[in-house]
Amino acid sequence: MIGRLFFRIQKEPSMPTYHIEMMEGRTVEQKKKLVEEITRVSVEILGGSPESVDILITDVKRENWATGGKLWSER
């Protein structure tokens, strides 16, 4: 039984894990729509099931993000 289950898991295409870093301030509703769309497009293009797509969102404070040598909190 374990061998069969293992074989079935190995047969499915491997799906991605997305790591998204963005400045804090987005609403839960915006994040929900973002992950729904990333999942939909991933399944459409790569195949597999929605349950196999992982998405990690990291909210970064403006004081912890810099571009061009300047913190975003100072812009």
JSON list of C-alpha atoms in Angstrom, two decimals:
[
{"chain": "A", "resi": 1, "resn": "MET", "atom": "CA", "xyz": [0.00, 0.00, 0.00]},
{"chain": "A", "resi": 2, "resn": "ILE", "atom": "CA", "xyz": [2.77, 2.47, 0.84]},
{"chain": "A", "resi": 3, "resn": "GLY", "atom": "CA", "xyz": [4.53, 1.63, -2.43]},
{"chain": "A", "resi": 4, "resn": "ARG", "atom": "CA", "xyz": [1.40, 2.41, -4.43]},
{"chain": "A", "resi": 5, "resn": "LEU", "atom": "CA", "xyz": [0.85, 5.73, -2.71]},
{"chain": "A", "resi": 6, "resn": "PHE", "atom": "CA", "xyz": [4.49, 6.68, -3.27]},
{"chain": "A", "resi": 7, "resn": "PHE", "atom": "CA", "xyz": [4.22, 5.75, -6.95]},
{"chain": "A", "resi": 8, "resn": "ARG", "atom": "CA", "xyz": [1.08, 7.84, -7.38]},
{"chain": "A", "resi": 9, "resn": "ILE", "atom": "CA", "xyz": [2.70, 10.88, -5.78]},
{"chain": "A", "resi": 10, "resn": "GLN", "atom": "CA", "xyz": [5.79, 10.55, -7.97]},
{"chain": "A", "resi": 11, "resn": "LYS", "atom": "CA", "xyz": [3.66, 10.34, -11.12]},
{"chain": "A", "resi": 12, "resn": "GLU", "atom": "CA", "xyz": [2.14, 13.81, -10.66]},
{"chain": "A", "resi": 13, "resn": "PRO", "atom": "CA", "xyz": [4.07, 16.76, -12.06]},
{"chain": "A", "resi": 14, "resn": "SER", "atom": "CA", "xyz": [6.14, 18.65, -9.55]},
{"chain": "A", "resi": 15, "resn": "MET", "atom": "CA", "xyz": [4.62, 22.06, -8.87]},
{"chain": "A", "resi": 16, "resn": "PRO", "atom": "CA", "xyz": [6.35, 25.27, -7.84]},
{"chain": "A", "resi": 17, "resn": "THR", "atom": "CA", "xyz": [6.64, 27.10, -4.58]},
{"chain": "A", "resi": 18, "resn": "TYR", "atom": "CA", "xyz": [6.45, 30.85, -5.06]},
{"chain": "A", "resi": 19, "resn": "HIS", "atom": "CA", "xyz": [8.13, 33.26, -2.65]},
{"chain": "A", "resi": 20, "resn": "ILE", "atom": "CA", "xyz": [6.65, 36.74, -2.90]},
{"chain": "A", "resi": 21, "resn": "GLU", "atom": "CA", "xyz": [8.22, 39.66, -1.08]},
{"chain": "A", "resi": 22, "resn": "MET", "atom": "CA", "xyz": [6.39, 42.96, -1.15]},
{"chain": "A", "resi": 23, "resn": "MET", "atom": "CA", "xyz": [6.11, 46.05, 0.96]},
{"chain": "A", "resi": 24, "resn": "GLU", "atom": "CA", "xyz": [3.48, 45.81, 3.63]},
{"chain": "A", "resi": 25, "resn": "GLY", "atom": "CA", "xyz": [0.17, 47.54, 3.12]},
{"chain": "A", "resi": 26, "resn": "ARG", "atom": "CA", "xyz": [-1.81, 45.22, 0.86]},
{"chain": "A", "resi": 27, "resn": "THR", "atom": "CA", "xyz": [-5.17, 44.04, 2.12]},
{"chain": "A", "resi": 28, "resn": "VAL", "atom": "CA", "xyz": [-6.04, 40.40, 2.76]},
{"chain": "A", "resi": 29, "resn": "GLU", "atom": "CA", "xyz": [-8.48, 40.66, -0.17]},
{"chain": "A", "resi": 30, "resn": "GLN", "atom": "CA", "xyz": [-5.67, 41.78, -2.51]},
{"chain": "A", "resi": 31, "resn": "LYS", "atom": "CA", "xyz": [-3.44, 38.93, -1.35]},
{"chain": "A", "resi": 32, "resn": "LYS", "atom": "CA", "xyz": [-6.29, 36.45, -1.75]},
{"chain": "A", "resi": 33, "resn": "LYS", "atom": "CA", "xyz": [-6.86, 37.52, -5.36]},
{"chain": "A", "resi": 34, "resn": "LEU", "atom": "CA", "xyz": [-3.11, 37.43, -6.06]},
{"chain": "A", "resi": 35, "resn": "VAL", "atom": "CA", "xyz": [-2.69, 33.85, -4.81]},
{"chain": "A", "resi": 36, "resn": "GLU", "atom": "CA", "xyz": [-5.83, 32.71, -6.63]},
{"chain": "A", "resi": 37, "resn": "GLU", "atom": "CA", "xyz": [-4.52, 34.08, -9.93]},
{"chain": "A", "resi": 38, "resn": "ILE", "atom": "CA", "xyz": [-0.97, 32.76, -9.48]},
{"chain": "A", "resi": 39, "resn": "THR", "atom": "CA", "xyz": [-2.43, 29.33, -8.70]},
{"chain": "A", "resi": 40, "resn": "ARG", "atom": "CA", "xyz": [-4.82, 29.41, -11.66]},
{"chain": "A", "resi": 41, "resn": "VAL", "atom": "CA", "xyz": [-2.12, 30.40, -14.16]},
{"chain": "A", "resi": 42, "resn": "SER", "atom": "CA", "xyz": [0.36, 27.87, -12.75]},
{"chain": "A", "resi": 43, "resn": "VAL", "atom": "CA", "xyz": [-2.12, 25.02, -13.17]},
{"chain": "A", "resi": 44, "resn": "GLU", "atom": "CA", "xyz": [-3.12, 26.27, -16.63]},
{"chain": "A", "resi": 45, "resn": "ILE", "atom": "CA", "xyz": [0.47, 26.44, -17.88]},
{"chain": "A", "resi": 46, "resn": "LEU", "atom": "CA", "xyz": [2.24, 23.74, -15.85]},
{"chain": "A", "resi": 47, "resn": "GLY", "atom": "CA", "xyz": [-0.57, 21.27, -15.24]},
{"chain": "A", "resi": 48, "resn": "GLY", "atom": "CA", "xyz": [-1.11, 19.58, -11.89]},
{"chain": "A", "resi": 49, "resn": "SER", "atom": "CA", "xyz": [-3.65, 20.50, -9.26]},
{"chain": "A", "resi": 50, "resn": "PRO", "atom": "CA", "xyz": [-4.25, 23.76, -7.38]},
{"chain": "A", "resi": 51, "resn": "GLU", "atom": "CA", "xyz": [-3.52, 21.93, -4.12]},
{"chain": "A", "resi": 52, "resn": "SER", "atom": "CA", "xyz": [0.06, 21.36, -5.22]},
{"chain": "A", "resi": 53, "resn": "VAL", "atom": "CA", "xyz": [0.91, 25.08, -5.66]},
{"chain": "A", "resi": 54, "resn": "ASP", "atom": "CA", "xyz": [2.51, 26.71, -2.62]},
{"chain": "A", "resi": 55, "resn": "ILE", "atom": "CA", "xyz": [2.77, 30.48, -2.21]},
{"chain": "A", "resi": 56, "resn": "LEU", "atom": "CA", "xyz": [4.60, 32.24, 0.61]},
{"chain": "A", "resi": 57, "resn": "ILE", "atom": "CA", "xyz": [4.01, 35.97, 1.04]},
{"chain": "A", "resi": 58, "resn": "THR", "atom": "CA", "xyz": [6.41, 38.05, 3.09]},
{"chain": "A", "resi": 59, "resn": "ASP", "atom": "CA", "xyz": [5.39, 41.60, 3.99]},
{"chain": "A", "resi": 60, "resn": "VAL", "atom": "CA", "xyz": [8.45, 43.80, 4.31]},
{"chain": "A", "resi": 61, "resn": "LYS", "atom": "CA", "xyz": [8.43, 47.09, 6.21]},
{"chain": "A", "resi": 62, "resn": "ARG", "atom": "CA", "xyz": [9.51, 50.10, 4.14]},
{"chain": "A", "resi": 63, "resn": "GLU", "atom": "CA", "xyz": [12.37, 50.64, 6.59]},
{"chain": "A", "resi": 64, "resn": "ASN", "atom": "CA", "xyz": [13.74, 47.19, 5.63]},
{"chain": "A", "resi": 65, "resn": "TRP", "atom": "CA", "xyz": [13.72, 47.72, 1.86]},
{"chain": "A", "resi": 66, "resn": "ALA", "atom": "CA", "xyz": [16.15, 49.85, -0.11]},
{"chain": "A", "resi": 67, "resn": "THR", "atom": "CA", "xyz": [16.52, 50.69, -3.77]},
{"chain": "A", "resi": 68, "resn": "GLY", "atom": "CA", "xyz": [19.32, 52.75, -5.24]},
{"chain": "A", "resi": 69, "resn": "GLY", "atom": "CA", "xyz": [20.97, 53.15, -1.85]},
{"chain": "A", "resi": 70, "resn": "LYS", "atom": "CA", "xyz": [17.89, 54.69, -0.20]},
{"chain": "A", "resi": 71, "resn": "LEU", "atom": "CA", "xyz": [15.42, 53.19, 2.23]},
{"chain": "A", "resi": 72, "resn": "TRP", "atom": "CA", "xyz": [11.83, 53.31, 1.05]},
{"chain": "A", "resi": 73, "resn": "SER", "atom": "CA", "xyz": [10.84, 54.74, 4.43]},
{"chain": "A", "resi": 74, "resn": "GLU", "atom": "CA", "xyz": [12.88, 57.85, 3.58]},
{"chain": "A", "resi": 75, "resn": "ARG", "atom": "CA", "xyz": [11.34, 58.50, 0.18]}
]
